[in-house]
mmCIF file of C-alpha atoms in Angstrom:
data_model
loop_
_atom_site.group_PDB
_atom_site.id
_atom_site.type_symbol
_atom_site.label_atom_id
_atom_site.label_comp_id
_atom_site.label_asym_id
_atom_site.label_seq_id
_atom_site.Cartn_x
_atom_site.Cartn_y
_atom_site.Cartn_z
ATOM 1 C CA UNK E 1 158.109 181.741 117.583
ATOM 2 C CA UNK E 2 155.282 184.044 120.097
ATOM 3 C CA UNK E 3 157.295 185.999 122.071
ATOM 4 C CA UNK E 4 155.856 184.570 125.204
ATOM 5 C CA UNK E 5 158.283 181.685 124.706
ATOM 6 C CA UNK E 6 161.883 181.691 123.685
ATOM 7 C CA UNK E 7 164.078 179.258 121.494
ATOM 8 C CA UNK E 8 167.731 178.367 121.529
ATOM 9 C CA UNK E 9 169.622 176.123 119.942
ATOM 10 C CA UNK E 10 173.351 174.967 120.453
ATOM 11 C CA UNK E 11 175.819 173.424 118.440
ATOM 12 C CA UNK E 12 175.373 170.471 119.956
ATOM 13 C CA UNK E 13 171.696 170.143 119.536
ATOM 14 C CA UNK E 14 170.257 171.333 122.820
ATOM 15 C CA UNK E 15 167.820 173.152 122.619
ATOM 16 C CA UNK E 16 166.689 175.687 125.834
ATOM 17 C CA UNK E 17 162.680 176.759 125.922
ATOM 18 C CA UNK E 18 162.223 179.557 127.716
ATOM 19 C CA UNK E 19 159.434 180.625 128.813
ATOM 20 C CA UNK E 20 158.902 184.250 128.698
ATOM 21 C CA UNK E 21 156.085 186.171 130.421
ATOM 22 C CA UNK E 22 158.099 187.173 133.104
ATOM 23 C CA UNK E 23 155.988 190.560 134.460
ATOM 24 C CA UNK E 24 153.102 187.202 134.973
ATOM 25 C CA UNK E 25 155.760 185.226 136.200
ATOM 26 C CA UNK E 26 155.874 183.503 133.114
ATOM 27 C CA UNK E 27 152.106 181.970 134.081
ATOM 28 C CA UNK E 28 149.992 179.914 131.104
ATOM 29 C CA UNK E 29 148.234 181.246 129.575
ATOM 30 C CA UNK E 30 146.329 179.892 125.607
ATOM 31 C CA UNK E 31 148.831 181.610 123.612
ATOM 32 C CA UNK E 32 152.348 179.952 125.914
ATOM 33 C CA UNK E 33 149.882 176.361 126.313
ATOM 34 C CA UNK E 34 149.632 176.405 122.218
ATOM 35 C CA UNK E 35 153.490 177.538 121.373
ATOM 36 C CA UNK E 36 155.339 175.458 124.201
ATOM 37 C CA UNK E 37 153.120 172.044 122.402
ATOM 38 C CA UNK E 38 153.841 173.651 119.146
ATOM 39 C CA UNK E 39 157.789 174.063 120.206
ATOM 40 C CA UNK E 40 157.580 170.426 121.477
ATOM 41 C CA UNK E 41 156.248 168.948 118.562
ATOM 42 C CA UNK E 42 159.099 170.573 116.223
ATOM 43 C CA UNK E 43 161.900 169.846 118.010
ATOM 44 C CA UNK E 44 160.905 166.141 119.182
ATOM 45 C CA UNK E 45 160.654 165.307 115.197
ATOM 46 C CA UNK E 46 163.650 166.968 114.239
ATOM 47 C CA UNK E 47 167.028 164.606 113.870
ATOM 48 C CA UNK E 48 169.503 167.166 115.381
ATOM 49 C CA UNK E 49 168.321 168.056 118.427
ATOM 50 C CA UNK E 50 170.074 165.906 121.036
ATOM 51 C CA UNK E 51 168.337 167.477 124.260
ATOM 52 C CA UNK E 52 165.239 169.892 125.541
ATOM 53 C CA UNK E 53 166.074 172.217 128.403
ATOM 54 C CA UNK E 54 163.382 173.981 129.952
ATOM 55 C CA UNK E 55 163.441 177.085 131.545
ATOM 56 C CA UNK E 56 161.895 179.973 133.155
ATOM 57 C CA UNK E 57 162.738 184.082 132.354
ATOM 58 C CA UNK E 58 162.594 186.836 135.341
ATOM 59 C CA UNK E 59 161.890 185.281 138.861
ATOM 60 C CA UNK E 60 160.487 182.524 138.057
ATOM 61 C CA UNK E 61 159.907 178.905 136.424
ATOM 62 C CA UNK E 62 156.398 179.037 136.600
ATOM 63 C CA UNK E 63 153.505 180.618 138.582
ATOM 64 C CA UNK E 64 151.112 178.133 137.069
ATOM 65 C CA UNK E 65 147.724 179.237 135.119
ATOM 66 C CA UNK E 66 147.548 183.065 134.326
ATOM 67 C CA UNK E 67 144.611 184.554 136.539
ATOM 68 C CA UNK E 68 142.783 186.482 134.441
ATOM 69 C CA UNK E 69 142.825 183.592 131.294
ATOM 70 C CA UNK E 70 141.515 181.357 133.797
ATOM 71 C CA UNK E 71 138.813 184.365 134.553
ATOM 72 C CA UNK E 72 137.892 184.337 131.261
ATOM 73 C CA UNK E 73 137.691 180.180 130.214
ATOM 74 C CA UNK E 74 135.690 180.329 133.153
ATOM 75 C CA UNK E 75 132.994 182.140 132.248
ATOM 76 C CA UNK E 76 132.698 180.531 129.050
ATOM 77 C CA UNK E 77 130.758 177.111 128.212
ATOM 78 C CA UNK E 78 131.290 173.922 129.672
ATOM 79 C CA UNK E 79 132.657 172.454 125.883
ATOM 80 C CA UNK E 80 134.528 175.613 125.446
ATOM 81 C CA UNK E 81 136.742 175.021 129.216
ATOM 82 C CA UNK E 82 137.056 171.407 128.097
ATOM 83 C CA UNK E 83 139.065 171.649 124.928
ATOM 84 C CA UNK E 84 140.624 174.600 126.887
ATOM 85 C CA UNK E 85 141.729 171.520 129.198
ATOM 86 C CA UNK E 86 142.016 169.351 126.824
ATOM 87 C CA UNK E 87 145.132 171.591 125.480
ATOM 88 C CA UNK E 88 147.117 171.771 128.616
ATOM 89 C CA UNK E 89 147.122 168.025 128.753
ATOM 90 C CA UNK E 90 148.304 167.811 125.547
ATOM 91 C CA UNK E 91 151.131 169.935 126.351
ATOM 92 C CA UNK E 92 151.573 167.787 129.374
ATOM 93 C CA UNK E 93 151.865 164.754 127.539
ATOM 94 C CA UNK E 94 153.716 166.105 124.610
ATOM 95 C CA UNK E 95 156.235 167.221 127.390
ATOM 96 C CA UNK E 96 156.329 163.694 129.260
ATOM 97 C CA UNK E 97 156.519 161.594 126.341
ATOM 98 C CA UNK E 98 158.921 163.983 124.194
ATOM 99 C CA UNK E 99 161.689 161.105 122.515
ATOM 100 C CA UNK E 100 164.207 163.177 123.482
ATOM 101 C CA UNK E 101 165.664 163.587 127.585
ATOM 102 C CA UNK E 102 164.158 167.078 128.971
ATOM 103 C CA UNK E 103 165.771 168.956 131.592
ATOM 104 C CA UNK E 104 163.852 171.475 133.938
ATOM 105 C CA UNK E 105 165.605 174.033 135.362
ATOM 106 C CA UNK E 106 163.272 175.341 138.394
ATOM 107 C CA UNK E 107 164.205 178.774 140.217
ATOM 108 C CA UNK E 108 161.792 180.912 142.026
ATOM 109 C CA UNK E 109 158.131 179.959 142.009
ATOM 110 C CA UNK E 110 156.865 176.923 140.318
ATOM 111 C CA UNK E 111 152.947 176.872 141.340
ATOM 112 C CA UNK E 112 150.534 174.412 139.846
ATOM 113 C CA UNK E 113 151.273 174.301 136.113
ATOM 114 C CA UNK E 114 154.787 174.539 136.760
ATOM 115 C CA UNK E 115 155.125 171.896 139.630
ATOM 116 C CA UNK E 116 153.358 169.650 136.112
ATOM 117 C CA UNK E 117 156.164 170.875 134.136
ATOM 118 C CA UNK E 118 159.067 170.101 136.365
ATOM 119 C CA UNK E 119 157.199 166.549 136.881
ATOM 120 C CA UNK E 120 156.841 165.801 133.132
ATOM 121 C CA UNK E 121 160.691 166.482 132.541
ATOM 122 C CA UNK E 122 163.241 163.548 133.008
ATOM 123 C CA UNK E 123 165.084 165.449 134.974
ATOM 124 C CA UNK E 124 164.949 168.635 137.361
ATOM 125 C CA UNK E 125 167.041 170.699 139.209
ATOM 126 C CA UNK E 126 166.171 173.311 141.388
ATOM 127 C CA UNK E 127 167.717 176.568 142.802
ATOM 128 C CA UNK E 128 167.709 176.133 146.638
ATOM 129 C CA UNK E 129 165.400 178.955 146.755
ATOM 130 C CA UNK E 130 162.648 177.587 144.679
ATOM 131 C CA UNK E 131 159.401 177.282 145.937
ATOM 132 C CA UNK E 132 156.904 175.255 144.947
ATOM 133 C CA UNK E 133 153.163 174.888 145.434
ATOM 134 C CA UNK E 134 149.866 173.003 143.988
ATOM 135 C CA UNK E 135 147.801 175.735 145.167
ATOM 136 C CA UNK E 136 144.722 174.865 142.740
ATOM 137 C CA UNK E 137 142.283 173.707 145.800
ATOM 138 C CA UNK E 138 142.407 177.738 147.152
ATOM 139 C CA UNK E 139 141.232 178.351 143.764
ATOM 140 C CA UNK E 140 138.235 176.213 144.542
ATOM 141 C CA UNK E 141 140.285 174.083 141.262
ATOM 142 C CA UNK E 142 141.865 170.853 141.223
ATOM 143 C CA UNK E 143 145.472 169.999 139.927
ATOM 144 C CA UNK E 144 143.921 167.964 137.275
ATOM 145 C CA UNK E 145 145.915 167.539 134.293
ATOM 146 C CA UNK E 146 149.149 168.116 135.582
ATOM 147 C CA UNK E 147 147.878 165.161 138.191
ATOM 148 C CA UNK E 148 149.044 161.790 136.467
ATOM 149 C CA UNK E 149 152.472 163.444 136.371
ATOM 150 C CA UNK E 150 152.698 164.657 139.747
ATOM 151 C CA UNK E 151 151.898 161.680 141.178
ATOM 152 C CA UNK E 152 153.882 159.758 139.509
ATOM 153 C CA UNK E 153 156.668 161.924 140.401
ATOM 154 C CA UNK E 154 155.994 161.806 144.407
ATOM 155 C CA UNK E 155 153.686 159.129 144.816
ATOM 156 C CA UNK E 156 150.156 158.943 146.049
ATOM 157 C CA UNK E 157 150.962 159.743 149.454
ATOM 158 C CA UNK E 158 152.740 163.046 149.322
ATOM 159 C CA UNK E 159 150.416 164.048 146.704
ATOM 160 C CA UNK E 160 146.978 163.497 149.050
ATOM 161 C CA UNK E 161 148.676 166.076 151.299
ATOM 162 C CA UNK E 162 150.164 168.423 149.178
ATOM 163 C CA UNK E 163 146.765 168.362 146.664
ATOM 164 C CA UNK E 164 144.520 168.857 149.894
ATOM 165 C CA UNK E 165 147.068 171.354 151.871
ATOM 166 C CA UNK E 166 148.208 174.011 148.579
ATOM 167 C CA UNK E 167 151.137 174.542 151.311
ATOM 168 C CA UNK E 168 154.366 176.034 149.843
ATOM 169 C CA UNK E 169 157.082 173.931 149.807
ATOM 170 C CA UNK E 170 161.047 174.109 149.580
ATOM 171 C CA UNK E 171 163.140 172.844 147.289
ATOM 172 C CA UNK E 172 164.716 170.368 149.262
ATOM 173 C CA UNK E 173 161.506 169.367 150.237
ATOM 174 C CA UNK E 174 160.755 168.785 146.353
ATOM 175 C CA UNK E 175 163.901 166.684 146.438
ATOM 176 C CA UNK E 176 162.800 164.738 149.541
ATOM 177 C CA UNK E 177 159.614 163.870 147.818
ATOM 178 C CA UNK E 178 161.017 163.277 144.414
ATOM 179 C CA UNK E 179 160.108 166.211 142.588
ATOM 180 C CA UNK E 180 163.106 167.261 141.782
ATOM 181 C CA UNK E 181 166.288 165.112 141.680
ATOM 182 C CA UNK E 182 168.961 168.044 142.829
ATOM 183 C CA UNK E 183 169.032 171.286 144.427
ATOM 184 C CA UNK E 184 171.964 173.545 144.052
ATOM 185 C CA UNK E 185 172.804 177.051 145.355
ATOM 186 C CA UNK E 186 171.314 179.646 143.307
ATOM 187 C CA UNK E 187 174.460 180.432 141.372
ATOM 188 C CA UNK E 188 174.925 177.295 140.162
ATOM 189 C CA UNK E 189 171.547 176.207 138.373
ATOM 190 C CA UNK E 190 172.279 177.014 135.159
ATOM 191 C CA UNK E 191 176.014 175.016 135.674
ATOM 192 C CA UNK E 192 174.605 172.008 137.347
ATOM 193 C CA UNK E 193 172.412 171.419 134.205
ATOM 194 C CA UNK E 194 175.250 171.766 131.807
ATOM 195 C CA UNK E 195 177.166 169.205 133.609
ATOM 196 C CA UNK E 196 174.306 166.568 132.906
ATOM 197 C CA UNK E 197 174.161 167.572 129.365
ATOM 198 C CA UNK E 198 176.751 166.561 129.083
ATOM 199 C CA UNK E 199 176.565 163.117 129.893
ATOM 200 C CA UNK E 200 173.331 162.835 128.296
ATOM 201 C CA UNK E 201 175.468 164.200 125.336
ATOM 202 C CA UNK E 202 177.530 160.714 125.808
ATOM 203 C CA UNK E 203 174.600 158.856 124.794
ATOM 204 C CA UNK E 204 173.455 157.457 121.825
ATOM 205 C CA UNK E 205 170.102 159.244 120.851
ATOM 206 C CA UNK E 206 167.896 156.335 119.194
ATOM 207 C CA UNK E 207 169.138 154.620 122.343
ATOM 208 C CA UNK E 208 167.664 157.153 124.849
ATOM 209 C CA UNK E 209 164.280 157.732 122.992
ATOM 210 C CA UNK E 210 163.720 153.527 123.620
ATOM 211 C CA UNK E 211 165.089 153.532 127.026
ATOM 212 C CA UNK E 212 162.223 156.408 127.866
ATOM 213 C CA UNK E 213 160.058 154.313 126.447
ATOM 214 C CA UNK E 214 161.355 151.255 128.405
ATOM 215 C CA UNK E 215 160.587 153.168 131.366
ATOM 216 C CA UNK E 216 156.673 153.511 129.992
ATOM 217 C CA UNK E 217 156.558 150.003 129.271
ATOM 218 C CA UNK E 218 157.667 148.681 132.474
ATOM 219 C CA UNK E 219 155.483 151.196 134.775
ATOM 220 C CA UNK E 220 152.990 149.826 137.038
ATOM 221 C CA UNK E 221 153.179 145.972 135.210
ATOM 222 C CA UNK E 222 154.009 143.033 136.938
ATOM 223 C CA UNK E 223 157.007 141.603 135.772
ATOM 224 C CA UNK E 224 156.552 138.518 134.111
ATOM 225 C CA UNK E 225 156.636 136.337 130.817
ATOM 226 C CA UNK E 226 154.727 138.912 128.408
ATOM 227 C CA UNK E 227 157.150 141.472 130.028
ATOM 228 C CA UNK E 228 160.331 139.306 129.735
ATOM 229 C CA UNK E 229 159.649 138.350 125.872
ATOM 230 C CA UNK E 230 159.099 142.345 124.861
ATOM 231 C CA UNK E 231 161.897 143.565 127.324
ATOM 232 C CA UNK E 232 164.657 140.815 125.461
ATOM 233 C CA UNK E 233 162.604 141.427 121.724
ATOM 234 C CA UNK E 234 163.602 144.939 122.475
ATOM 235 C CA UNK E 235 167.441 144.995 123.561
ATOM 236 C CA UNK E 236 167.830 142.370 120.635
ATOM 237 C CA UNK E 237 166.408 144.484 118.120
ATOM 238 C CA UNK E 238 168.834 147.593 119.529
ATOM 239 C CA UNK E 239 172.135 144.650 119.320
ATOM 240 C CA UNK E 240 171.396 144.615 115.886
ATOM 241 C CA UNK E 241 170.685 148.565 115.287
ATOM 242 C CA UNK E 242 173.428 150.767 113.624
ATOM 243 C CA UNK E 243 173.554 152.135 117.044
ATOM 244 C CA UNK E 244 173.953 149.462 118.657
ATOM 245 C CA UNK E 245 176.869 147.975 116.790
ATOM 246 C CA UNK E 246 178.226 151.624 116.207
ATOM 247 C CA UNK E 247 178.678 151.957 119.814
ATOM 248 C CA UNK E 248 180.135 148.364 120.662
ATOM 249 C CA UNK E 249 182.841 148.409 118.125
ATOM 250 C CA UNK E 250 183.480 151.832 120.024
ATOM 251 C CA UNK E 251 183.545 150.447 122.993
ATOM 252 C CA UNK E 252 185.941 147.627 121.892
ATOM 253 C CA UNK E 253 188.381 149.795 119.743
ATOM 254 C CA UNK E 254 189.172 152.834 122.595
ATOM 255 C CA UNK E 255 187.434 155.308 120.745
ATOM 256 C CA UNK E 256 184.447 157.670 120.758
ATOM 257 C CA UNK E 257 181.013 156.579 119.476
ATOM 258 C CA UNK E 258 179.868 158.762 116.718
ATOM 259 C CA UNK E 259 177.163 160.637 118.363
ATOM 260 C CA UNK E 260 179.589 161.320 121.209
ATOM 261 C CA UNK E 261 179.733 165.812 121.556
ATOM 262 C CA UNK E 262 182.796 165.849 123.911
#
C-alpha cells in the first residue's frame, strides 16, 4: 500500500481509503491515480468487504490534480498525456461502477478531481464547511473525465454554469444541486457516515451489487417491453438466489438474515 493512500479495514468489512497527501491537500497525482484503482480493484473482488468509505487526511477531501504533475504530463507528448488521461478515467469508472456501495466523506476542499470523486460514490456527505469547485477552465483545462459523473450527479444545467464559472461553492449548495446527499456540522461527518453503514450493513451484499447495476441499466432508457422483460428476468433470478430465499425465510421467521452485522 503507497503511502499516499491509506487502508482500513473493520470487522465488519468496511473498508475506509484514505487518501493521504495532506501537505498537497491530498491532490492526484500518478502515483495516488494508480494505488486508489489498484485499492479499488482489490477490494471490489474480495468476498468480505461489505462497504468502501472514502476519505480525505489533513484539511481536505481533495484539491483535485497536483500542480506540478500536471506541469510535467504537460510538457510531455500528446500519446504520453492521453494514457495519462486515460488512467484517471479508469479510476473514475473503477470508482462508479465498484459492486460494492461507496461512501464519500467530503470536508474542506474538494476541487476538480475531488468534486469526480464525491460524484462517482453512491453516497456523499459533506462537512458544512466544505467547499467545492470545478476550477479546471482557470487552468485553461476542462473537467473532462470526471465529466460523465458530474453531470450525472447535478444535471446538465448546473453543470454548464458551474463548468463555465470555476466559482466555489458551499456545501449546501452541493446538496441543492445533488452533489452531495447530506451536510452535517463539522463534528459530525465522520458519525453521520457510520449511521448509514449501518443500514447498508442491513443489506444483503449480492443484492446491492445488482441493484447498482439496476440503476445502470435503467439510466437514460425509455421504459418499455425490452426493459420490462430484463427488469422481471432479473428480480426472478434474485427470488430464486440463496439470497434471496435466505432473506425471505428471515423475513417470515422474526429473525436476522445472515449477512445482517447488527
Amino acid at each position: 500500500m503507497s503511502g499516499t493512500l491509506l487502508e482500513t479495514v473493520d470487522e465488519r468489512g468496511v473498508a475506509t481509503l484514505t487518501l493521504n497527501r495532506p501537505e498537497q491537500h491530498n491532490a492526484f497525482d500518478d502515483g495516488l491515480i494508480a494505488a486508489l484503482t489498484a485499492s479499488l480493484h482489490r477490494l471490489g473482488a474480495a468476498p468480505g468487504i461489505r462497504a468502501v468509505v472514502l476519505a480525505g487526511a489533513g484539511q481536505s477531501f481533495s484539491a483535485g490534480a497536483d500542480l506540478a504533475w500536471m506541469r510535467r504530463i504537460a510538457g510531455q507528448s500528446f500519446d504520453s498525456n492521453l494514457a495519462d488521461a486515460a488512467g484517471l478515467a479508469g479510476l473514475m469508472h473503477s470508482l462508479d461502477r465498484l459492486p460494492k456501495p461507496t461512501l464519500a466523506l467530503v470536508h474542506g476542499a474538494a476541487y476538480g478531481g475531488g468534486v469526480g470523486l464525491a460524484a462517482c460514490c453512491d453516497i456523499a456527505f459533506a462537512a458544512e464547511s466544505a467547499r467545492f469547485c470545478l476550477s479546471e477552465v482557470r487552468l485553461g483545462l476542462i473537467p473532462a473525465t470526471i465529466g460523465p459523473y458530474v453531470v450525472n450527479a447535478i444535471g446538465p444545467r448546473w453543470a454548464r454554469r458551474l463548468f463555465q464559472t470555476a466559482e466555489v461553492f458551499s456545501a449546501e449548495r452541493a446538496r441543492a444541486i445533488g452533489l452531495v446527499h447530506e451536510v452535517v456540522p463539522d463534528d459530525r461527518l465522520e458519525a453521520a457516515g457510520a449511521e448509514v453503514l449501518r443500514d447498508i450493513l442491513r443489506g444483503a451484499p449480492g443484492a446491492q451489487a445488482e441493484a447498482k447495476d439496476l440503476v445502470f441499466l435503467c439510466e437514460g432508457r425509455p421504459v418499455d417491453a425490452d426493459l420490462g422483460r430484463e427488469t422481471g428476468r432479473r428480480i426472478a433470478r434474485r427470488r430464486a438466489s440463496d439470497e434471496g430465499q435466505a432473506g425471505i425465510a428471515a423475513f417470515l421467521d422474526k429473525r436476522l438474515a445472515p449477512w445482517r452485522r447488527d
